[in-house]
Structure formats: structure tokens, C-alpha cells
């Protein structure tokens, strides 16, 4: 796991200095790679290339695997983990010679043998750049689901890339070229985090995200930049598999175990996030019961009963005979909260997607203090196995013409509806009546307009991957809405504290299979994620495996913060953009209430984030 950056130019920026960039980047890239920093420089009459890396040693701790990594006529800087590196290494053994035990060398050798198609072989997370001197090109790639970040700036003469926007800013060193992208700010504020990854723009106008499952190739002779997708995302839910539910359950179990086995490969100790839910509970239980590996577990405990998972955590602890490290949320004063949040935002160079990741950062911070370099999380399971409350309504639409429809509606009314707080999701026939209903996914427009100076109107948009309503919704969540936002914050939260985050449910093979399962099998007797629940039978303790309530890894701003409304109100009103955008007189009416609604909690957190980000 590393940080990477690079500057490739036909015509240098006048104020660019390799030594200055190297010095700055060594400092700001340190948290992503405290074990070793390196750089590479090459120039000829046609172009200049500078590559930078910062290494967090996970596999093959020896310096022989340091970066930039040279192989034949190529130089590689690589951020991520190729979990099936041993299998690929065995496949390549008759073709090339290996000198290290690292996955970094496997990436280099795989490119040597298979060229750009090498990424089709990888099971893992990655963002890397290869300078191919012989072919006169720069090749970059990002993993299937965008677990590892990669940004670039390109003006036809200069190509700059990096793991974080801060890296690009340090290289460009010219604020006039990097204006704030206020369209992105507006989407974040007025639509919410689900809108952030519908396009590949960043919070800076000319800095673009490399898309997930995308390759970039820069021809160094003419500086022509080509982009292509090595994986067709439209095929994600179209794998031809058995419609037999028992076979689906058995294969799912096999694939989850296979993915976790590969992601347990490490030369340093691994920790686990244990939320108390089905996803993290399944991974932790598999680790103990199937692999006989006993890692340290970390859990957040919220005093708010809506998000408190202590009973489930205790059940898992008792079943496995372990003791998780409990991190209890305490109310913070306004100044302390703002300073902590400022640290997270300044590192990201972007707002946090939700308040959950303010909480999540406390796990990374504590695990880092305890000496861990790798932590495992359950990101992606809700999307590939159908775990959200609106998925139950999509499921009812799916089976509306089936015999079991009436019984499943009764199960929903008895077991699920009483748990749903969102009023919009309390009608079982929601999607049966209106397949285009999406009002629950973005912030309520009437609510937003109640305190905006200039009223807005927007329409929800989603990409078309399938004609099937449920399949298309799951694909959008996995590829554009929930998972990309979570992965961004997962990565930044962990790397700020020099920890690698791994997500076993985001194996392409597992996701491809699970997303192709007949939607009629996704929920049974009112239980969401039915396939995963059954796959984990005799592995995950039944109290958790059969739980009906979905709490999610969440938190309320008002339960964490001793809200001094006047203090926060004055803090927000200091910013010119917010003063021009927000009618603070109307906003103040929300501050006068003793209890903030869930929607106002989210909005208040977003406003604070934007204020801190713009101040920087």
C-alpha cells in the first residue's frame, strides 16, 4: 500500500521544480507510506518524466520491493494489493524470473508478459502508473470498483496524477489553475453524498478522477491520451448462473471464503472492523472459525439506541470467545469537534461524505496506535446482497405477480415496516405504483429550499445497466452512489493513519456472481440479504445472522456534539459562499429546536464540512 504521484510534460510549468516537488511530496505522502519514499526522473528532447512514491510495507517487507520499481524497460509506482499475486506468479513462473516476494513485482512482470490486459487477471485493489520506455508511453490503471483513488490533470502538454488531490496541488503549485468546483459543492450540499460519484469530477475544476475499471494510456510522442474500460460494467449482473437457490447459497459461501482467504495474505498483523452487523460479523466469524486466525477487532459504541450495536457485538464476542476493543462515542465540545473534523477535511482536501466517517476515523486512529497496518471492513455487502430497507420494496415489486407476494407483504408489514424511520419507505407498493420514485435518495427539495436564497430544482438521474428495476438500482449503488463514497472515505480514513483498508465483499468474482442471482431469491420471509445469511449458517451466531433490524454504521451529529447553536451559527455565517447561498434567518429556525431531525443533522454536518473546506 502506497501513495503515488507523477508529472509528465512536453512543456514544463514555469514554476515547477523537481526538487521542490520531491521535498513537498515526501512530507504530504508520508502517512500513505511511512516506510520508504522514492522518486524517479527521466528526460529527453521530447518529454520529462518525474515519478514519486511512498511505501507502506505490507507484503515482502524487504527493501528489494521498494518503489519506484524497475523491471526491464519499465518503471512502476503502485498503490494497492493484488490479492491473487501468488496465483499469477505461478502462472508466470515459466515466462519470467522473480526476485522478490511482493505483489509489486507481480504487477510489473504481468505487464511485461500481457501488456495492458494484465489488469484483467487481477483480483485486488490498485492504482498504478507504468513508464514504458520501449513503447514510449505512460500506462495508468484503477481497480474494478475504485477502492484505490487516482486523480489526474491534463492540459495537452502536462499530465499530472496522484493518489490525492493534495499531491496534484503540490506539483501544479499554481492556485489559478485549480479553482474550486462549486457545482460539486452544490451537489454535495443540496443532493447529498449519493450524487458525488455520478461524474468523475473532483472538488477542483480541472482535477479528474480516473474511473473505476478504467485504463489510461499517454503516448509520449504526441501526448495523445486514450481512455478505455477493461471491464464492461453493464455485464455485472448478467452472468449466467443457476436459478437453484441452494446452489446459489453454496457458491456464495465458497466465493466469500475464497475472497477472504486472499485478503488475509499479509506479512503484518490484520485487524477487523466489527460493527455488530451481518457483514462484518460474517467476516470476523469466518476468520476465527474457518481460518483459525484470531485478529484484533474494533467496534464503535454509540449511546444513541438507533445506532447502538452492543448487544450484537456481545453475541459475536461470546460466540467466538473474543473481546473487541470498544470505542465509546462521547459528546465533544464544539471547538474540539471542529478541530478534529478540520484535520480530516484538510487531509482529504474534500468534505467527508457523511458523519459516519467522522466516527469511522476513530477506529483507524486507534488501530494505528495499537500498531496495525491492515484493517478489514464489510463495505459493499449491502449493495451486492440487498441489505437496505428500500431493497425490500424493490423486491416486492419484483415478485408482485408471484404466489408468494401476499405472504412476503405480510412479513414486511410485521417485521420490516416497524423498523423504518423514513416515511417515504413505509408503503409496500411504493415501486409497484411508481417505478421512477427516487425521492428518498437525495435531500428533500422542499426542505433544502426552505433556507436557500435562490430556490433550486433538480431531477434524480441514474445510469442504465439493466432493464430490471432492482438490478439497475443495485448496480447504481455499487458503481455510483453508496459504495464509491464509502470507498473514498474508507481509504482516506485509513491512510491518514497509515493503515490499509481491505473489503472482501468487493471481489469482482463474488460481486459478479451475487449481482447475477435471481432477484426473487434476495429476500425471504422478510429477511434481507437472505443468500448471505444462509451462506453463513453455522458460522455467524444466529442472534446476528437472523436479526431483522438494520442499524448500519451510522451516528447522529447531535449525540456526538454538545451543540451550541449560536456558536455553530456564527461559525457558518463567516463564510462568503454560505452567506450568499443560505438564508441564515430561515436556517436559524432549525437551530431553535431542541431536537434536530435526521435530515437537519445531515444538512448541518454538510454545511460545517463545506465551511471548513472552503476556508482552507
Coordinates of C-alpha atoms in Angstrom, one line a residue:
X1 CA 0.0 0.0 0.0
X2 CA 1.5 3.3 -1.1
X3 CA 0.9 6.8 -2.2
X4 CA 1.8 7.6 -5.9
X5 CA 2.2 10.8 -7.9
X6 CA 3.8 11.8 -11.2
X7 CA 4.5 14.7 -13.6
X8 CA 4.9 14.1 -17.3
X9 CA 5.5 17.1 -19.5
X10 CA 6.2 18.2 -23.0
X11 CA 6.5 21.8 -21.8
X12 CA 7.1 22.4 -18.1
X13 CA 5.2 24.7 -15.9
X14 CA 7.5 27.7 -15.4
X15 CA 7.2 27.5 -11.6
X16 CA 7.7 23.7 -11.4
X17 CA 10.8 22.4 -9.6
X18 CA 11.5 18.7 -9.3
X19 CA 13.4 19.1 -6.1
X20 CA 10.7 21.3 -4.6
X21 CA 8.0 18.8 -5.6
X22 CA 10.1 15.9 -4.2
X23 CA 10.5 17.7 -0.9
X24 CA 6.8 18.7 -0.6
X25 CA 5.5 15.3 -1.6
X26 CA 7.8 13.4 0.8
X27 CA 6.1 15.3 3.6
X28 CA 2.5 15.0 2.5
X29 CA 2.8 11.5 1.2
X30 CA 4.3 10.2 4.4
X31 CA 1.1 8.9 6.0
X32 CA 0.4 6.7 3.0
X33 CA 3.9 5.3 3.1
X34 CA 6.0 5.9 6.2
X35 CA 8.3 3.0 5.5
X36 CA 10.0 4.4 2.3
X37 CA 9.8 7.3 -0.1
X38 CA 11.3 7.2 -3.5
X39 CA 11.4 9.1 -6.8
X40 CA 12.4 8.6 -10.5
X41 CA 13.3 11.2 -13.0
X42 CA 13.9 10.9 -16.8
X43 CA 14.1 13.4 -19.6
X44 CA 15.0 13.6 -23.3
X45 CA 14.5 16.1 -26.0
X46 CA 10.7 15.2 -26.2
X47 CA 9.5 14.9 -22.7
X48 CA 10.2 15.0 -19.0
X49 CA 9.0 12.3 -16.5
X50 CA 9.0 12.5 -12.7
X51 CA 7.5 9.7 -10.6
X52 CA 7.1 9.7 -6.8
X53 CA 6.1 7.0 -4.4
X54 CA 5.7 6.5 -0.7
X55 CA 5.5 2.9 0.7
X56 CA 3.5 1.3 3.5
X57 CA 5.1 -2.2 3.6
X58 CA 2.5 -5.0 3.8
X59 CA 3.9 -7.8 1.6
X60 CA 7.7 -8.6 1.4
X61 CA 8.9 -6.0 3.9
X62 CA 12.4 -6.1 2.3
X63 CA 13.8 -3.0 0.6
X64 CA 14.1 -5.1 -2.6
X65 CA 10.4 -4.3 -3.1
X66 CA 10.7 -0.6 -2.6
X67 CA 9.4 1.8 -5.3
X68 CA 9.6 3.2 -7.9
X69 CA 10.1 -0.4 -9.0
X70 CA 12.3 -1.1 -12.1
X71 CA 11.7 -4.1 -14.4
X72 CA 13.4 -4.4 -17.8
X73 CA 12.5 -1.1 -19.6
X74 CA 9.6 -0.2 -17.3
X75 CA 9.3 1.8 -14.0
X76 CA 6.3 1.2 -11.8
X77 CA 4.7 3.2 -9.0
X78 CA 1.9 1.2 -7.4
X79 CA -0.7 1.7 -4.7
X80 CA -2.8 -1.2 -3.6
X81 CA -2.8 -5.0 -3.2
X82 CA -3.1 -7.7 -5.8
X83 CA -4.6 -10.4 -3.6
X84 CA -4.2 -13.3 -6.2
X85 CA -0.5 -12.4 -6.7
X86 CA 0.6 -15.9 -5.8
X87 CA -1.7 -17.5 -8.4
X88 CA -0.5 -15.0 -11.1
X89 CA 3.1 -15.6 -10.0
X90 CA 2.7 -19.3 -10.5
X91 CA 1.2 -18.7 -14.0
X92 CA 4.1 -16.5 -15.0
X93 CA 6.9 -18.6 -13.5
X94 CA 7.8 -20.3 -16.8
X95 CA 7.9 -17.0 -18.6
X96 CA 9.8 -14.6 -16.3
X97 CA 12.1 -14.8 -13.3
X98 CA 11.1 -13.3 -9.9
X99 CA 13.5 -11.7 -7.4
X100 CA 11.1 -10.6 -4.6
X101 CA 8.0 -12.0 -2.7
X102 CA 5.9 -8.9 -3.4
X103 CA 2.8 -8.2 -5.4
X104 CA 4.5 -5.1 -6.8
X105 CA 6.9 -7.3 -8.9
X106 CA 4.0 -9.4 -10.0
X107 CA 2.3 -6.3 -11.4
X108 CA 5.5 -5.4 -13.3
X109 CA 6.0 -8.9 -14.7
X110 CA 2.3 -9.3 -15.6
X111 CA 2.5 -6.1 -17.6
X112 CA 5.8 -7.4 -19.2
X113 CA 4.0 -10.5 -20.4
X114 CA 0.4 -9.5 -21.0
X115 CA 0.7 -5.7 -21.6
X116 CA -2.3 -3.6 -20.6
X117 CA -4.5 -6.7 -20.5
X118 CA -2.7 -7.7 -17.3
X119 CA -5.3 -5.9 -15.2
X120 CA -8.0 -8.4 -16.3
X121 CA -6.1 -11.0 -14.4
X122 CA -6.0 -9.1 -11.1
X123 CA -8.2 -9.7 -8.0
X124 CA -7.5 -6.7 -5.8
X125 CA -7.4 -3.0 -5.4
X126 CA -5.0 -0.8 -7.3
X127 CA -4.0 2.5 -8.8
X128 CA -0.7 2.4 -10.6
X129 CA 1.4 4.0 -13.2
X130 CA 4.0 2.3 -15.5
X131 CA 6.5 4.2 -17.6
X132 CA 7.2 2.0 -20.6
X133 CA 10.4 3.4 -22.1
X134 CA 10.5 1.0 -25.0
X135 CA 6.9 1.7 -26.1
X136 CA 7.2 5.4 -25.3
X137 CA 4.1 5.5 -23.2
X138 CA 2.7 6.0 -19.7
X139 CA 0.1 3.5 -18.6
X140 CA -2.2 4.0 -15.7
X141 CA -5.0 1.8 -14.3
X142 CA -7.5 1.8 -11.5
X143 CA -9.2 -1.2 -9.9
X144 CA -12.7 -2.6 -10.7
X145 CA -14.7 -0.8 -8.0
X146 CA -12.4 2.2 -7.3
X147 CA -11.1 1.0 -3.9
X148 CA -7.8 2.9 -4.5
X149 CA -8.0 6.6 -5.5
X150 CA -6.4 8.1 -8.6
X151 CA -6.7 11.7 -9.9
X152 CA -5.2 13.4 -12.9
X153 CA -4.8 16.9 -14.5
X154 CA -4.2 17.1 -18.3
X155 CA -3.8 20.2 -20.5
X156 CA -2.4 18.5 -23.6
X157 CA 1.2 19.4 -22.7
X158 CA 1.3 18.4 -19.0
X159 CA -0.1 15.3 -17.4
X160 CA -0.1 15.1 -13.6
X161 CA -1.5 12.3 -11.5
X162 CA -1.7 11.3 -7.8
X163 CA -3.4 9.3 -5.1
X164 CA -4.8 12.5 -3.6
X165 CA -5.7 15.9 -4.9
X166 CA -3.2 17.4 -2.5
X167 CA -0.4 15.7 -4.4
X168 CA -1.5 17.3 -7.7
X169 CA -1.8 20.7 -6.0
X170 CA 1.8 20.4 -4.7
X171 CA 3.1 19.7 -8.2
X172 CA 1.0 22.3 -10.0
X173 CA 1.8 24.9 -7.4
X174 CA -0.5 27.4 -9.1
X175 CA -3.8 28.2 -7.4
X176 CA -5.1 30.0 -10.6
X177 CA -5.1 26.6 -12.4
X178 CA -7.2 24.9 -9.6
X179 CA -10.4 26.7 -9.0
X180 CA -13.0 25.3 -6.6
X181 CA -15.6 23.2 -8.4
X182 CA -18.7 24.9 -6.9
X183 CA -21.0 22.6 -9.0
X184 CA -19.6 19.7 -6.9
X185 CA -20.1 21.7 -3.7
X186 CA -23.7 22.4 -4.6
X187 CA -24.4 18.7 -5.3
X188 CA -22.8 17.7 -2.0
X189 CA -24.8 20.3 -0.1
X190 CA -28.2 20.1 -1.8
X191 CA -28.4 16.5 -3.0
X192 CA -26.1 14.6 -0.6
X193 CA -23.3 12.1 -0.9
X194 CA -25.1 9.8 -3.4
X195 CA -24.6 12.5 -6.0
X196 CA -20.8 12.8 -5.7
X197 CA -19.8 9.9 -8.0
X198 CA -22.2 10.2 -10.8
X199 CA -19.5 12.0 -12.7
X200 CA -15.7 11.8 -12.4
X201 CA -15.1 15.4 -11.5
X202 CA -13.5 16.4 -8.2
X203 CA -13.9 19.4 -5.9
X204 CA -11.4 21.2 -8.1
X205 CA -12.4 22.1 -11.6
X206 CA -9.5 20.6 -13.6
X207 CA -8.7 17.6 -11.5
X208 CA -10.5 14.5 -12.7
X209 CA -10.9 11.0 -11.1
X210 CA -9.8 8.0 -13.1
X211 CA -12.9 6.0 -13.2
X212 CA -13.1 2.5 -11.7
X213 CA -12.2 -0.3 -14.1
X214 CA -10.5 2.3 -16.4
X215 CA -7.1 2.4 -18.1
X216 CA -5.3 5.5 -19.3
X217 CA -2.6 5.5 -21.9
X218 CA -0.5 8.5 -22.7
X219 CA 1.5 8.4 -25.9
X220 CA 4.8 10.3 -25.2
X221 CA 5.4 11.0 -28.8
X222 CA 2.3 13.1 -29.5
X223 CA 0.8 13.4 -25.9
X224 CA -2.4 11.8 -27.0
X225 CA -4.3 10.5 -24.0
X226 CA -6.5 7.5 -24.5
X227 CA -9.1 6.1 -22.0
X228 CA -10.7 2.7 -22.1
X229 CA -12.6 0.4 -19.8
X230 CA -11.1 -3.1 -19.3
X231 CA -14.3 -4.4 -17.7
X232 CA -17.8 -3.9 -19.0
X233 CA -19.8 -2.8 -16.0
X234 CA -23.1 -3.5 -17.9
X235 CA -22.3 -7.2 -17.6
X236 CA -22.0 -7.1 -13.8
X237 CA -25.5 -8.6 -13.2
X238 CA -25.7 -10.7 -16.4
X239 CA -23.6 -13.7 -15.5
X240 CA -25.4 -16.9 -16.5
X241 CA -25.8 -18.9 -13.3
X242 CA -28.1 -21.5 -11.8
X243 CA -31.5 -20.4 -10.6
X244 CA -31.4 -23.0 -7.8
X245 CA -31.3 -21.1 -4.6
X246 CA -29.4 -23.8 -2.7
X247 CA -26.7 -23.8 -5.3
X248 CA -26.6 -20.0 -5.1
X249 CA -26.1 -20.2 -1.3
X250 CA -23.3 -22.8 -1.6
X251 CA -21.4 -21.0 -4.3
X252 CA -21.8 -17.7 -2.5
X253 CA -20.2 -19.3 0.6
X254 CA -17.3 -20.6 -1.4
X255 CA -16.7 -17.3 -3.1
X256 CA -16.8 -15.3 0.2
X257 CA -14.3 -17.8 1.8
X258 CA -12.1 -17.5 -1.3
X259 CA -12.1 -13.8 -1.3
X260 CA -11.4 -13.6 2.5
X261 CA -8.6 -16.1 2.2
X262 CA -6.8 -14.0 -0.4
X263 CA -7.4 -10.8 1.6
X264 CA -5.8 -12.4 4.7
X265 CA -2.5 -12.5 2.9
X266 CA -0.2 -10.2 4.7
X267 CA 3.3 -10.0 6.3
X268 CA 1.9 -7.7 9.0
X269 CA -0.9 -8.3 11.5
X270 CA -4.5 -7.6 10.4
X271 CA -7.4 -6.0 12.4
X272 CA -11.1 -6.2 11.8
X273 CA -13.9 -3.6 12.0
X274 CA -16.7 -5.2 13.9
X275 CA -19.9 -3.2 13.7
X276 CA -22.2 -5.9 15.1
X277 CA -24.0 -6.3 11.7
X278 CA -24.2 -9.3 9.4
X279 CA -21.4 -8.2 7.1
X280 CA -18.5 -7.5 9.5
X281 CA -19.8 -10.3 11.8
X282 CA -19.6 -12.8 8.9
X283 CA -16.1 -11.9 8.0
X284 CA -14.9 -11.9 11.6
X285 CA -16.6 -15.3 12.3
X286 CA -15.2 -16.8 9.2
X287 CA -11.7 -15.6 10.2
X288 CA -12.0 -17.3 13.6
X289 CA -13.9 -20.5 12.7
X290 CA -12.8 -21.3 9.2
X291 CA -9.2 -20.0 9.0
X292 CA -8.4 -20.2 12.7
X293 CA -6.9 -16.7 12.5
X294 CA -7.7 -14.5 15.5
X295 CA -7.2 -10.8 14.7
X296 CA -8.0 -7.9 16.9
X297 CA -11.5 -6.4 16.5
X298 CA -12.6 -2.8 16.9
X299 CA -16.1 -1.6 17.5
X300 CA -17.8 1.8 17.8
X301 CA -20.4 2.1 20.6
X302 CA -23.0 4.9 20.2
X303 CA -25.2 5.9 23.1
X304 CA -28.0 6.6 20.6
X305 CA -30.2 3.5 20.7
X306 CA -30.8 3.8 17.0
X307 CA -27.2 3.0 16.2
X308 CA -26.1 1.0 19.2
X309 CA -25.0 -2.5 18.2
X310 CA -23.5 -3.5 21.6
X311 CA -25.9 -6.5 22.1
X312 CA -24.9 -7.9 18.7
X313 CA -21.2 -7.3 19.3
X314 CA -21.5 -9.0 22.7
X315 CA -23.2 -12.0 21.0
X316 CA -20.3 -12.3 18.5
X317 CA -17.7 -11.9 21.2
X318 CA -19.4 -14.7 23.3
X319 CA -19.7 -17.0 20.3
X320 CA -16.0 -16.5 19.2
X321 CA -14.6 -16.2 22.7
X322 CA -13.0 -12.8 22.0
X323 CA -13.1 -9.3 23.4
X324 CA -13.4 -6.5 20.9
X325 CA -11.8 -3.1 21.5
X326 CA -14.8 -0.9 22.2
X327 CA -14.5 2.8 21.2
X328 CA -17.3 4.6 23.0
X329 CA -18.5 7.8 21.4
X330 CA -18.5 10.7 23.8
X331 CA -20.0 14.2 23.4
X332 CA -17.4 16.6 22.2
X333 CA -17.4 20.4 22.7
X334 CA -17.8 22.5 19.6
X335 CA -14.2 23.6 19.4
X336 CA -12.8 20.0 19.8
X337 CA -15.2 18.6 17.3
X338 CA -14.4 21.3 14.7
X339 CA -10.6 20.8 15.2
X340 CA -10.9 17.1 14.7
X341 CA -13.1 17.5 11.7
X342 CA -10.8 20.1 10.2
X343 CA -7.9 17.6 10.5
X344 CA -9.9 15.0 8.5
X345 CA -11.0 17.5 5.8
X346 CA -7.6 19.1 5.4
X347 CA -6.1 15.6 4.8
X348 CA -8.7 14.7 2.3
X349 CA -8.8 18.1 0.6
X350 CA -12.5 17.4 0.4
X351 CA -15.6 17.2 2.7
X352 CA -16.5 14.0 4.4
X353 CA -19.4 12.2 2.7
X354 CA -21.3 11.6 5.9
X355 CA -21.0 11.9 9.7
X356 CA -20.4 8.1 9.8
X357 CA -16.9 8.6 8.6
X358 CA -16.1 11.1 11.3
X359 CA -16.9 8.2 13.6
X360 CA -15.1 5.6 11.5
X361 CA -11.9 7.6 11.7
X362 CA -11.7 6.8 15.4
X363 CA -11.3 3.1 14.6
X364 CA -8.4 3.8 12.2
X365 CA -6.8 6.1 14.7
X366 CA -6.9 3.6 17.5
X367 CA -5.8 0.6 15.3
X368 CA -2.8 2.7 14.2
X369 CA -1.9 3.5 17.8
X370 CA -2.1 -0.2 18.5
X371 CA 0.4 -0.9 15.7
X372 CA -1.8 -2.3 13.0
X373 CA -1.2 -1.7 9.3
X374 CA -4.2 -3.5 7.8
X375 CA -7.9 -3.4 8.7
X376 CA -10.8 -5.4 7.2
X377 CA -14.3 -4.0 6.6
X378 CA -17.6 -5.2 5.2
X379 CA -18.1 -2.4 2.6
X380 CA -20.2 -3.5 -0.4
X381 CA -22.2 -6.3 1.1
X382 CA -25.4 -4.3 1.4
X383 CA -25.2 -3.5 -2.3
X384 CA -24.4 -6.9 -3.7
X385 CA -26.6 -8.8 -1.4
X386 CA -29.5 -6.3 -1.0
X387 CA -29.4 -5.0 2.6
X388 CA -31.2 -1.6 2.6
X389 CA -34.8 -1.1 3.5
X390 CA -35.8 0.2 0.0
X391 CA -34.4 -3.0 -1.4
X392 CA -37.3 -4.8 0.3
X393 CA -39.8 -2.6 -1.6
X394 CA -37.9 -3.2 -4.9
X395 CA -38.1 -7.0 -4.1
X396 CA -41.9 -6.7 -3.6
X397 CA -42.2 -5.1 -7.0
X398 CA -40.1 -7.9 -8.4
X399 CA -42.5 -10.6 -7.1
X400 CA -45.8 -8.7 -7.5
X401 CA -47.1 -11.4 -9.8
X402 CA -45.9 -14.4 -7.9
X403 CA -47.8 -16.5 -5.4
X404 CA -45.5 -15.6 -2.5
X405 CA -46.3 -11.9 -2.9
X406 CA -49.1 -11.8 -0.3
X407 CA -47.1 -13.7 2.3
X408 CA -44.0 -11.5 1.8
X409 CA -46.1 -8.3 2.1
X410 CA -47.3 -9.7 5.5
X411 CA -43.7 -10.4 6.6
X412 CA -42.7 -6.9 5.5
X413 CA -45.6 -5.3 7.4
X414 CA -44.9 -7.3 10.6
X415 CA -41.1 -7.4 10.7
X416 CA -39.7 -4.6 8.5
X417 CA -42.1 -1.7 8.4
X418 CA -41.9 -1.0 12.2
X419 CA -38.1 -0.5 11.9
X420 CA -38.2 2.0 9.1
X421 CA -37.8 5.6 10.1
X422 CA -38.1 7.1 6.6
X423 CA -41.8 7.9 6.0
X424 CA -41.3 7.6 2.2
X425 CA -40.4 4.0 2.5
X426 CA -43.4 2.9 4.6
X427 CA -45.7 1.9 1.7
X428 CA -45.2 -1.7 0.5
X429 CA -46.4 -0.8 -3.1
X430 CA -44.1 2.2 -3.5
X431 CA -42.3 0.9 -6.5
X432 CA -45.3 -1.0 -7.8
X433 CA -47.2 2.3 -8.2
X434 CA -44.2 4.4 -9.3
X435 CA -41.1 2.7 -10.6
X436 CA -39.4 6.0 -11.0
X437 CA -39.7 7.0 -7.4
X438 CA -36.3 8.2 -6.1
X439 CA -37.2 11.0 -3.7
X440 CA -35.7 9.1 -0.7
X441 CA -32.2 9.1 -2.2
X442 CA -31.4 12.8 -2.3
X443 CA -32.2 15.5 0.2
X444 CA -35.8 16.7 0.2
X445 CA -36.1 19.7 -2.2
X446 CA -38.7 21.5 -0.1
X447 CA -36.5 21.1 3.0
X448 CA -33.5 22.5 1.2
X449 CA -35.4 25.3 -0.4
X450 CA -36.7 26.4 3.0
X451 CA -33.4 28.1 3.8
X452 CA -31.8 28.8 0.3
X453 CA -31.7 32.3 -1.0
X454 CA -32.1 31.0 -4.6
X455 CA -34.5 28.1 -4.9
X456 CA -33.3 25.0 -6.7
X457 CA -34.9 22.3 -8.7
X458 CA -33.2 19.1 -9.7
X459 CA -34.1 15.7 -11.1
X460 CA -32.7 12.4 -10.0
X461 CA -30.6 10.7 -12.6
X462 CA -29.2 7.2 -12.8
X463 CA -27.3 5.2 -15.3
X464 CA -28.9 2.3 -17.3
X465 CA -27.2 -1.0 -16.7
X466 CA -30.3 -3.3 -16.8
X467 CA -33.9 -3.2 -17.8
X468 CA -34.7 -4.8 -14.4
X469 CA -35.6 -2.2 -11.8
X470 CA -33.9 -3.9 -8.9
X471 CA -30.8 -5.0 -10.7
X472 CA -30.3 -1.5 -12.1
X473 CA -30.7 0.1 -8.7
X474 CA -28.1 -2.3 -7.1
X475 CA -25.7 -1.5 -10.0
X476 CA -26.1 2.2 -9.5
X477 CA -25.5 1.9 -5.8
X478 CA -22.4 -0.3 -6.2
X479 CA -20.9 1.8 -9.0
X480 CA -22.0 5.4 -8.5
X481 CA -23.9 6.1 -5.3
X482 CA -23.1 4.4 -1.9
X483 CA -20.0 2.2 -2.5
X484 CA -17.8 4.8 -4.2
X485 CA -18.5 7.4 -1.5
X486 CA -17.8 4.8 1.2
X487 CA -14.6 3.7 -0.5
X488 CA -13.3 7.3 -0.8
X489 CA -13.7 7.8 2.9
X490 CA -12.6 4.3 3.8
X491 CA -9.3 4.9 2.0
X492 CA -8.8 8.4 3.4
X493 CA -9.7 7.5 7.0
X494 CA -7.3 4.5 6.9
X495 CA -4.4 6.1 5.0
X496 CA -4.4 9.2 7.2
X497 CA -3.3 6.9 10.0
X498 CA -1.0 4.7 7.8
X499 CA -3.5 1.8 7.6
X500 CA -4.6 -0.2 4.6
X501 CA -8.3 -0.9 4.3
X502 CA -9.5 -4.2 2.7
X503 CA -13.0 -5.0 1.5
X504 CA -13.5 -8.8 1.0
X505 CA -17.0 -8.4 -0.4
X506 CA -15.6 -6.4 -3.3
X507 CA -14.0 -9.3 -5.1
X508 CA -15.1 -8.9 -8.8
X509 CA -15.8 -12.7 -8.9
X510 CA -18.1 -12.5 -5.9
X511 CA -19.8 -9.3 -6.9
X512 CA -20.4 -10.6 -10.4
X513 CA -22.0 -13.8 -9.1
X514 CA -24.0 -12.2 -6.4
X515 CA -25.4 -9.4 -8.6
X516 CA -26.5 -12.1 -11.1
X517 CA -28.5 -14.1 -8.6
X518 CA -32.3 -14.2 -9.4
X519 CA -33.7 -11.2 -7.6
X520 CA -36.6 -13.4 -6.3
X521 CA -34.0 -15.1 -4.0
X522 CA -32.6 -11.9 -2.4
X523 CA -35.2 -11.7 0.3
X524 CA -37.2 -14.5 2.0
X525 CA -39.7 -14.4 4.9
X526 CA -39.0 -10.7 5.2
X527 CA -35.2 -11.2 5.7
X528 CA -33.0 -9.1 3.5
X529 CA -29.6 -10.5 2.4
X530 CA -31.1 -14.0 2.5
X531 CA -28.4 -15.6 0.4
X532 CA -25.6 -14.3 2.6
X533 CA -27.5 -15.2 5.8
X534 CA -27.9 -18.8 4.7
X535 CA -24.3 -19.0 3.4
X536 CA -23.2 -18.0 6.9
X537 CA -25.3 -20.6 8.7
X538 CA -23.3 -22.3 11.5
X539 CA -20.6 -19.6 11.1
X540 CA -22.2 -16.4 12.2
X541 CA -24.1 -16.6 15.6
X542 CA -27.9 -16.7 14.9
X543 CA -28.7 -13.7 17.0
X544 CA -26.8 -11.6 14.5
X545 CA -27.4 -13.7 11.4
X546 CA -31.2 -13.6 11.8
X547 CA -31.5 -10.0 13.0
X548 CA -34.2 -8.0 11.3
X549 CA -33.2 -4.5 12.2
X550 CA -30.6 -2.7 10.1
X551 CA -28.8 -0.1 12.1
X552 CA -25.9 0.5 9.8
X553 CA -22.6 2.1 10.7
X554 CA -24.1 5.4 11.5
X555 CA -24.2 8.2 14.1
X556 CA -26.2 11.3 14.9
X557 CA -24.4 14.6 15.0
X558 CA -26.4 15.7 17.9
X559 CA -25.4 12.7 20.0
X560 CA -21.7 13.3 19.4
X561 CA -21.6 17.1 19.7
X562 CA -22.7 19.4 22.5
X563 CA -24.4 21.6 20.1
X564 CA -24.0 25.3 20.9
X565 CA -26.3 26.5 18.1
X566 CA -25.2 30.2 18.4
X567 CA -21.5 29.1 18.1
X568 CA -22.2 26.9 15.1
X569 CA -24.5 29.6 13.5
X570 CA -21.8 32.2 13.8
X571 CA -19.2 29.8 12.6
X572 CA -21.1 29.1 9.4
X573 CA -22.1 32.7 8.7
X574 CA -18.4 33.7 8.5
X575 CA -18.1 32.2 5.0
X576 CA -18.9 34.3 2.0
X577 CA -20.2 31.4 -0.2
X578 CA -22.5 30.2 2.5
X579 CA -23.7 33.8 3.2
X580 CA -24.6 34.2 -0.5
X581 CA -26.3 30.8 -0.6
X582 CA -28.0 30.3 2.7
X583 CA -30.8 32.4 4.3
X584 CA -29.5 32.3 7.8
X585 CA -32.6 33.8 9.2
X586 CA -34.6 30.8 8.0
X587 CA -31.9 28.4 8.9
X588 CA -31.9 29.7 12.5
X589 CA -35.4 28.4 13.0
X590 CA -33.9 24.9 12.9
X591 CA -31.3 25.8 15.5
X592 CA -34.0 26.9 17.9
X593 CA -35.4 23.4 18.1
X594 CA -34.4 21.1 21.0
X595 CA -34.3 18.1 18.7
X596 CA -32.9 18.2 15.2
X597 CA -34.5 15.9 12.6
X598 CA -32.3 13.3 10.9
X599 CA -32.4 15.4 7.7
X600 CA -31.2 18.5 9.6
X601 CA -28.5 16.6 11.3
X602 CA -27.2 15.6 7.9
X603 CA -27.5 19.0 6.5
X604 CA -25.8 20.7 9.4
X605 CA -22.9 18.3 9.1
X606 CA -22.6 19.1 5.4
X607 CA -22.7 22.8 6.0
X608 CA -19.9 22.6 8.6
X609 CA -17.8 20.5 6.1
X610 CA -18.2 23.0 3.3
X611 CA -17.3 25.9 5.6
X612 CA -14.0 24.1 6.7
X613 CA -13.2 23.0 3.2
X614 CA -13.7 26.5 1.6
X615 CA -11.8 28.2 4.4
X616 CA -8.7 26.1 3.6

